[in-house]
Coordinates of C-alpha atoms and ligand atoms in Angstrom, one line a residue:
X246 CA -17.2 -14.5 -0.2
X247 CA -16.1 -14.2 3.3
X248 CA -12.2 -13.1 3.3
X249 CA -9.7 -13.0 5.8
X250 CA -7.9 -9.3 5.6
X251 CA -4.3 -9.3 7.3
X252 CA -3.5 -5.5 8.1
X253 CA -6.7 -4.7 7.8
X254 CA -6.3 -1.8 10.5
X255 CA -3.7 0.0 8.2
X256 CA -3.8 2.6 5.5
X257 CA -4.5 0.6 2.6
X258 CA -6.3 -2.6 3.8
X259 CA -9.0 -0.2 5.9
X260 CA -10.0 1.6 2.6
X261 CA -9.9 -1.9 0.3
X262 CA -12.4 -3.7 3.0
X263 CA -15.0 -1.3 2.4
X264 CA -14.3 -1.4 -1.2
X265 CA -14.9 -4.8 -0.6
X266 CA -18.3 -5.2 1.4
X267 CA -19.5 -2.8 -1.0
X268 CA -18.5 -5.1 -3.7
X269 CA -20.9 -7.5 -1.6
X270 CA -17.9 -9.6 0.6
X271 CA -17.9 -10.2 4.5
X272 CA -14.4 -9.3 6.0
X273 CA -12.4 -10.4 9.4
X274 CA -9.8 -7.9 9.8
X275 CA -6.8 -9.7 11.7
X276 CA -4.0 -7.4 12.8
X277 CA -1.8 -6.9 15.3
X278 CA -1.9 -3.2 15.3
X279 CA 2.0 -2.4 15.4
X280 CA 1.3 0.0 12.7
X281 CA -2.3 -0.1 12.4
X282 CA -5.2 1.8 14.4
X283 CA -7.9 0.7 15.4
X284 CA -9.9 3.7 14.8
X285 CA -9.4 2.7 11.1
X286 CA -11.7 -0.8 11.5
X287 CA -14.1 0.7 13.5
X288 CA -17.7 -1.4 12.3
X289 CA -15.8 -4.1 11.2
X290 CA -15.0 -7.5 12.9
X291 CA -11.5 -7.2 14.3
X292 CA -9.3 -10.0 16.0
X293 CA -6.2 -8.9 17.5
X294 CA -3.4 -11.0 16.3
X295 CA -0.2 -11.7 14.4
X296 CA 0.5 -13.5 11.5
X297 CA 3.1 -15.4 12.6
X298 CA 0.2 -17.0 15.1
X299 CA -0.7 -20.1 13.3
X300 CA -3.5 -21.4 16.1
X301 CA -4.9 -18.4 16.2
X302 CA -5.2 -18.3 12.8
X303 CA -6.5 -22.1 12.0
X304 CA -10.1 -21.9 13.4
X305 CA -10.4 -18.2 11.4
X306 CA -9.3 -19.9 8.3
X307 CA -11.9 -22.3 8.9
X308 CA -14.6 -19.8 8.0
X309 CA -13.2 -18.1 5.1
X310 CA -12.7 -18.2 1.1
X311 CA -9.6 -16.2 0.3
X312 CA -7.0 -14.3 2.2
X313 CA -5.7 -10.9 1.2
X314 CA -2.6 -10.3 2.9
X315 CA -1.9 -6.1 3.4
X316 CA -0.2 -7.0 7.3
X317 CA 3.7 -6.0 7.0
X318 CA 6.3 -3.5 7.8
X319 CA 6.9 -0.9 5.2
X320 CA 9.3 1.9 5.9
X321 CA 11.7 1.7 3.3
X322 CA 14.0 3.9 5.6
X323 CA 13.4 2.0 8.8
X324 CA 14.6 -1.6 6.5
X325 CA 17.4 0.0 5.9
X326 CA 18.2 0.4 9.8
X327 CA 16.6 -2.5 11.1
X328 CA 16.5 -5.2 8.5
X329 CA 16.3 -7.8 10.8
X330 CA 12.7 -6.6 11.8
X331 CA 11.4 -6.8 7.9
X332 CA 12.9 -10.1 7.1
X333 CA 11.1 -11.4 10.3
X334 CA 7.8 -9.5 9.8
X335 CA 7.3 -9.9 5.9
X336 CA 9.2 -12.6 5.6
X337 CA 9.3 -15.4 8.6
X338 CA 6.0 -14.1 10.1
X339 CA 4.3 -14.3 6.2
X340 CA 5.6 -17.4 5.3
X341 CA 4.1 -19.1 8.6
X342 CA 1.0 -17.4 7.4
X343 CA 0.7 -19.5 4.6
X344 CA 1.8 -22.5 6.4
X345 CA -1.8 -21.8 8.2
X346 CA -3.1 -20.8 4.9
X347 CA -1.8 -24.6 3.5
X348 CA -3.2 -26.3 6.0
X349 CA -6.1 -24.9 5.7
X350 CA -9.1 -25.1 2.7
X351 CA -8.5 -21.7 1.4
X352 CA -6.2 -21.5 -2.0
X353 CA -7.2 -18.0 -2.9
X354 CA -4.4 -15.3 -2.1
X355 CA -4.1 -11.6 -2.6
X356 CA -0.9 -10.4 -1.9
X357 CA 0.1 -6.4 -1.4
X358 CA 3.4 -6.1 -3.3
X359 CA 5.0 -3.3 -4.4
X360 CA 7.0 -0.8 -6.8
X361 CA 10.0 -1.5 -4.5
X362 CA 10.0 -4.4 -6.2
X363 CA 11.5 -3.1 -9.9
X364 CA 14.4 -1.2 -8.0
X365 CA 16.0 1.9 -10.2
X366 CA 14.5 0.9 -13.5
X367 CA 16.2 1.1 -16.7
X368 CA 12.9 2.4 -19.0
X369 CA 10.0 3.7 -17.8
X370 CA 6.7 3.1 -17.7
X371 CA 7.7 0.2 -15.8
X372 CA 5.7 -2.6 -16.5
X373 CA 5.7 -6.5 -14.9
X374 CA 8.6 -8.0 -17.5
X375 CA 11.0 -4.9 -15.7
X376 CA 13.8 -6.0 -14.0
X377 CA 13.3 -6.3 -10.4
X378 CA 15.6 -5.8 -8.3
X379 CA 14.7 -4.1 -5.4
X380 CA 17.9 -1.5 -3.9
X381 CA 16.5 -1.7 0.1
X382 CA 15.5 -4.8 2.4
X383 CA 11.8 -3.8 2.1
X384 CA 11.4 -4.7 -1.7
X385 CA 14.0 -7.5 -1.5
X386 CA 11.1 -8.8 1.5
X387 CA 8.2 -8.4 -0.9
X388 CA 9.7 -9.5 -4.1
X389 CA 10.9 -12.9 -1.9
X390 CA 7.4 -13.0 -0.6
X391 CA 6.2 -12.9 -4.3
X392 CA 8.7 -15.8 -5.4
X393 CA 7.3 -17.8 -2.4
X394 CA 3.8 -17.2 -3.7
X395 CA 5.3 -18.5 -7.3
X396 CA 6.3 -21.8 -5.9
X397 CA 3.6 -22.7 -3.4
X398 CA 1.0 -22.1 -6.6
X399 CA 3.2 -25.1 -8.5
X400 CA 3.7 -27.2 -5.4
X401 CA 0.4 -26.6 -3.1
X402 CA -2.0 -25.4 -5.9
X403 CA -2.5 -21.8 -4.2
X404 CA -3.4 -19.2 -6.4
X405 CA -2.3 -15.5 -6.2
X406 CA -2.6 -12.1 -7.4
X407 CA 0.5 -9.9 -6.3
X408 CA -0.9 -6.3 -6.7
X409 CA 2.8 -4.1 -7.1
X410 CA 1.1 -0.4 -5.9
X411 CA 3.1 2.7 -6.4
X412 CA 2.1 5.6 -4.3
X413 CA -0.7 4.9 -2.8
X414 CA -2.5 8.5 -1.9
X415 CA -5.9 9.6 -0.5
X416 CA -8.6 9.4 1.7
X417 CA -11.9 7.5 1.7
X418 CA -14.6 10.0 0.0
X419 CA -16.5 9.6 3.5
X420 CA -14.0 11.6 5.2
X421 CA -14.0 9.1 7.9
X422 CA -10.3 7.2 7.2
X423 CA -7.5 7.9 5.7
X424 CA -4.0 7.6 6.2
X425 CA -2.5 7.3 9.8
X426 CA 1.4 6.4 9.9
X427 CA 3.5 6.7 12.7
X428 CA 5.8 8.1 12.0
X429 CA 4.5 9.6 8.7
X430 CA 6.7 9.4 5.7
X431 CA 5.2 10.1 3.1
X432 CA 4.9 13.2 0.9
X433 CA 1.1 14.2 0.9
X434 CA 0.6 14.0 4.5
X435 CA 3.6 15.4 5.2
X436 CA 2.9 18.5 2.7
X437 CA -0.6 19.0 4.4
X438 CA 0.5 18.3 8.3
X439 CA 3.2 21.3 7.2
X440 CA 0.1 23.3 5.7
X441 CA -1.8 22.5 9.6
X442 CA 1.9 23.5 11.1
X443 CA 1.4 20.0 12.8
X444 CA 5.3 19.0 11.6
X445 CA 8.1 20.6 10.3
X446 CA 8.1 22.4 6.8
X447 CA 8.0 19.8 4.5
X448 CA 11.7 18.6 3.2
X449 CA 12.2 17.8 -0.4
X450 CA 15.1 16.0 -1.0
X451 CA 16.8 17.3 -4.4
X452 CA 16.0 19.8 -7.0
X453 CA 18.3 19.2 -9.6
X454 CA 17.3 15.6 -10.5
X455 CA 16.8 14.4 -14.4
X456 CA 13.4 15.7 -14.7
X457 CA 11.3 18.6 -16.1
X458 CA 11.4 20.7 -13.0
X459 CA 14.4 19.0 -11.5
X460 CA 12.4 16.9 -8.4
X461 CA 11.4 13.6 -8.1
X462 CA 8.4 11.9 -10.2
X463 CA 5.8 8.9 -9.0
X464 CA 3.0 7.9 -9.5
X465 CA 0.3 8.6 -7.0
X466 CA -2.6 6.5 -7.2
X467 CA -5.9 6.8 -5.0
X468 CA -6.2 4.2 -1.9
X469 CA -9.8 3.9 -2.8
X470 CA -9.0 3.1 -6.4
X471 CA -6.6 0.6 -4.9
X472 CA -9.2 -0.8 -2.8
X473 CA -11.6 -1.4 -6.1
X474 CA -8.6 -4.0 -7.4
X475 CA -8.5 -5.7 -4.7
X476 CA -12.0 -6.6 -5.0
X477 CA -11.6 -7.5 -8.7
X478 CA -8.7 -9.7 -7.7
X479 CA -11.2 -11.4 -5.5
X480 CA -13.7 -12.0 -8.1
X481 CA -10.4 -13.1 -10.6
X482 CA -9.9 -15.8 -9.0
X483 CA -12.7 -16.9 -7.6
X484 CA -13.6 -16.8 -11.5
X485 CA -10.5 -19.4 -12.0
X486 CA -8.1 -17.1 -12.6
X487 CA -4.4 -18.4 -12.8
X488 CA -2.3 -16.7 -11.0
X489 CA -0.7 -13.4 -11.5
X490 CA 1.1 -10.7 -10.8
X491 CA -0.2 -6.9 -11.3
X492 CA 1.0 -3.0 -11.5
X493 CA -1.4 -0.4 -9.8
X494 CA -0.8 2.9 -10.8
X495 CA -2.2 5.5 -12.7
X496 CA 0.6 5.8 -15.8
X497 CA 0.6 9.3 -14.9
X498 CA 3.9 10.8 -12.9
X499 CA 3.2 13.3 -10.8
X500 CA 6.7 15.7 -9.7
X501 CA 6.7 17.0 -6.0
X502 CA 6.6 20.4 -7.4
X503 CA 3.4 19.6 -9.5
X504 CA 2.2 17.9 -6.0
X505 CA 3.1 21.3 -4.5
X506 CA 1.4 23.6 -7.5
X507 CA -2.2 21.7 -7.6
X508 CA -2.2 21.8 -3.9
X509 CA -2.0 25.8 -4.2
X510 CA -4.6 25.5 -7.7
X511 CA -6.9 23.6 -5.5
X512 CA -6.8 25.3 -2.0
X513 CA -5.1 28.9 -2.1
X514 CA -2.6 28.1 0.0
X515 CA 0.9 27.1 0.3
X516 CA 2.8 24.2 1.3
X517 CA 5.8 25.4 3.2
X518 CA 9.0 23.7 2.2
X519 CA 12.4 23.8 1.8
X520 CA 15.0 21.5 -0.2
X521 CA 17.4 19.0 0.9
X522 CA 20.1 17.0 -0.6
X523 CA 19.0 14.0 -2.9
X524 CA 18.5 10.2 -0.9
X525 CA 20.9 8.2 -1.9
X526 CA 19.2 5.7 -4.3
X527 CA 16.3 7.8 -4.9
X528 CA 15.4 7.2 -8.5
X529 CA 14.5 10.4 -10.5
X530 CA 10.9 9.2 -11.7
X531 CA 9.0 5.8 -11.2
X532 CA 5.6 5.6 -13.3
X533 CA 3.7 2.4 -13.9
X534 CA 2.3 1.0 -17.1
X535 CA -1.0 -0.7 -15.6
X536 CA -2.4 -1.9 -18.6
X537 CA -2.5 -5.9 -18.0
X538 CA -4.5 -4.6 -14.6
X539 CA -6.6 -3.1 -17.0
X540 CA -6.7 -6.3 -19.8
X541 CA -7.0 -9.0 -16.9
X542 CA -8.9 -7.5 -13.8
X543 CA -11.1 -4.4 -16.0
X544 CA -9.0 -2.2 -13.6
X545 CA -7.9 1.2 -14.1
X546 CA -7.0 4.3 -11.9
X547 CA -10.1 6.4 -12.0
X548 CA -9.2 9.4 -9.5
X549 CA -6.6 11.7 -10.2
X550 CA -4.4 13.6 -8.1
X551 CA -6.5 16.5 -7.6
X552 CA -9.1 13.9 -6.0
X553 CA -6.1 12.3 -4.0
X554 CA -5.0 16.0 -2.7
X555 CA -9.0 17.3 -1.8
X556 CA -9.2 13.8 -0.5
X557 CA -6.1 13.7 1.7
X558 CA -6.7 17.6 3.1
X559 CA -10.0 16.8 4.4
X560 CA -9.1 14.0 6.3
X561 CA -6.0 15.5 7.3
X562 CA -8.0 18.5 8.8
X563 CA -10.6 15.9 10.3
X564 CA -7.5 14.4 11.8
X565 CA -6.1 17.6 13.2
X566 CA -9.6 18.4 14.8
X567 CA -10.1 15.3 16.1
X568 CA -6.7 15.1 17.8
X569 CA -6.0 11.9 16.8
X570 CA -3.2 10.2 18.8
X571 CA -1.3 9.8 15.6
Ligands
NAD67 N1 1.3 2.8 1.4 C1 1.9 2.6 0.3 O1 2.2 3.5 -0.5 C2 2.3 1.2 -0.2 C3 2.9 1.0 -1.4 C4 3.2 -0.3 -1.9 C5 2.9 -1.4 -1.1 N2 2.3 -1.2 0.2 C6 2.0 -2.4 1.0 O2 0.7 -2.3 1.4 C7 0.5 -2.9 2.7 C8 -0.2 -2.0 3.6 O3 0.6 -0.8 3.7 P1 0.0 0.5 4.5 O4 0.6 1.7 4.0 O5 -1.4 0.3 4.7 O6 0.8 0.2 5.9 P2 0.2 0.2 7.4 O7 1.4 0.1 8.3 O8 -0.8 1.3 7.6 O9 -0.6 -1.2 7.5 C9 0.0 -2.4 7.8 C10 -0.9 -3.1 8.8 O10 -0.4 -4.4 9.1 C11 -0.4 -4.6 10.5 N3 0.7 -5.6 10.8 C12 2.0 -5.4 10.6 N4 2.7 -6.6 10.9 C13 1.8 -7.4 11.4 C14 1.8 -8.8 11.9 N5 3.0 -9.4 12.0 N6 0.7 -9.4 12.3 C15 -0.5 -8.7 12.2 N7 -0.7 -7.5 11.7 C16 0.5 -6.8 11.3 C17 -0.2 -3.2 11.1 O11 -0.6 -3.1 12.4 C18 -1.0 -2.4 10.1 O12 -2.3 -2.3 10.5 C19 1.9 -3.3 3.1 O13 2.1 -4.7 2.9 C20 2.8 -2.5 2.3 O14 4.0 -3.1 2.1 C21 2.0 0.1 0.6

């Protein structure tokens, strides 16, 4: 199948496209690399665009079989700030996506949802019948984006699978992508650019929360591994799949200070850090329960987080050498 990868210059959509042509697949990566680099899709055909740019889109829709939609803004801290800017991106700009999507041939649609989804949840593992309601503009964007999805599958016939990741973690095993955010938010690379004294110690925010060791829990799952379900999506529905949506995560939660440990285990040396006060809204410990991923695509979470840590360090040194305008 030839598919049509929005964001495909970004963290997770540059590892899923080669998890894709080596499932067999052509790509077009079409992104308008806000976030993105384009060091990420080097090899791979790459228009420069936006989503909310219907022409430009029609005559690429033309030549493909499915969509898989990664293209959005997704600092959970920055929607708090600036809402405006996610309900415009991931909202207004994605629904005029699908207006080009509608008028096209193509009813096949992944969709890159999320954990922020579920909000603070009640019980955990979370699974897909959990409550969802999302406590920050971002999720509140995606899980709207997902009940958009719902009704254009009744009215217009276009069939979905909304992937909800957790924390997605890692570097390709080829050493030659991984993840490039600006500015970077999340734990791992922030752990190792601390490590590389390329940013500040790393900050974790609270030590006395509801869990073993008293700091946060999540579930960090492998950006390759995500990649892999994405290509099973693909082959879902173009199997007649109905539509659906999906947990990705490993079951397994993972605290900051475990994060912190392994790294030592693995490498010999220490992440420096010091604590903060807890985020507001921050929930103690978000894990998935992945098993209809597992029952509907055959999916399941195959590298751990000592694979996501070597993973991440070795592209975070590559990065460092390279000097990467980051
Ligand atoms: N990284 C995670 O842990 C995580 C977890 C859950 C869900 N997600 C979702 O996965 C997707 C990819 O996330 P990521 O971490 O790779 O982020 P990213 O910022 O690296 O990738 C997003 C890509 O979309 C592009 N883009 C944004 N708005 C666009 C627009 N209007 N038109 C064209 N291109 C546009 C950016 O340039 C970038 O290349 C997002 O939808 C995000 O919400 C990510």
């Amino acid at each position: 199948m030839r598919v049509l990868v929005t964001g495909g210059s970004g963290y997770v959509g540059s590892h899923a496209v080669r998890e894709l042509v080596d499932s067999g697949h052509d790509v077009v990566l079409y992104d308008n690399l806000s976030t993105g680099n384009r060091a990420l899709s080097q090899g791979f055909e790459l228009i420069v665009g936006d989503i909310s740019d219907r022409d430009r889109l029609a005559p690429i829709l033309e030549t493909v079989d499915a969509v898989m939609h990664f293209a959005a803004s997704a600092y959970v801290g920055e929607s708090v700030s600036n809402p405006r800017k996610y309900f415009h991106n991931n909202v207004e700009s994605a629904l005029s996506l699908l207006d080009a999507v509608l008028a096209s041939n193509v009813r096949r649609f992944v969709f890159s949802s999320t954990c922020a989804t579920y909000g603070l949840p009640e019980t955990l593992p979370i699974t897909e019948s959990s409550p969802r309601e999302p406590i920050n503009p971002y999720g509140a964007t995606k899980l709207f984006f997902e009940h958009v999805l719902s009704a254009y599958n009744v009215s217009h016939s276009l069939r979905y699978v909304a992937l909800r990741y957790f924390n997605a973690a890692g570097a390709h095993a080829n050493g030659m992508i991984g993840e490039i955010h600006d500015p970077e938010t999340h734990l791992i690379p922030l752990a190792l650019k601390a490590v590389l004294k390329t940013a500040p110690p790393l900050k974790v925010f609270g030590k006395d929360f509801d869990t073993p060791d008293g700091t946060c829990i999540r579930d960090y799952v492998h950006v390759s591994d995500l990649g892999s379900a994405h290509a099973l999506a693909l082959e879902y529905l173009a199997n007649g799949g109905a539509s659906i949506s999906l947990n990705l995560g490993t079951g397994q939660g993972t605290s900051i200070k475990e994060v912190l440990d392994s790294f030592r285990r693995l490498t010999g040396l220490n992440v420096p850090h010091e604590f903060g006060p807890p985020r507001t809204g921050d929930p103690p410990a978000l894990f998935a329960n992945s098993a209809k991923a597992k029952e509907v695509l055959g999916w399941v979470a195959r590298r751990d987080i000592d694979e996501i840590l070597m993973s991440a360090w070795k592209w975070q040194q590559k990065l460092e050498a390279a000097k990467y305008r980051i």
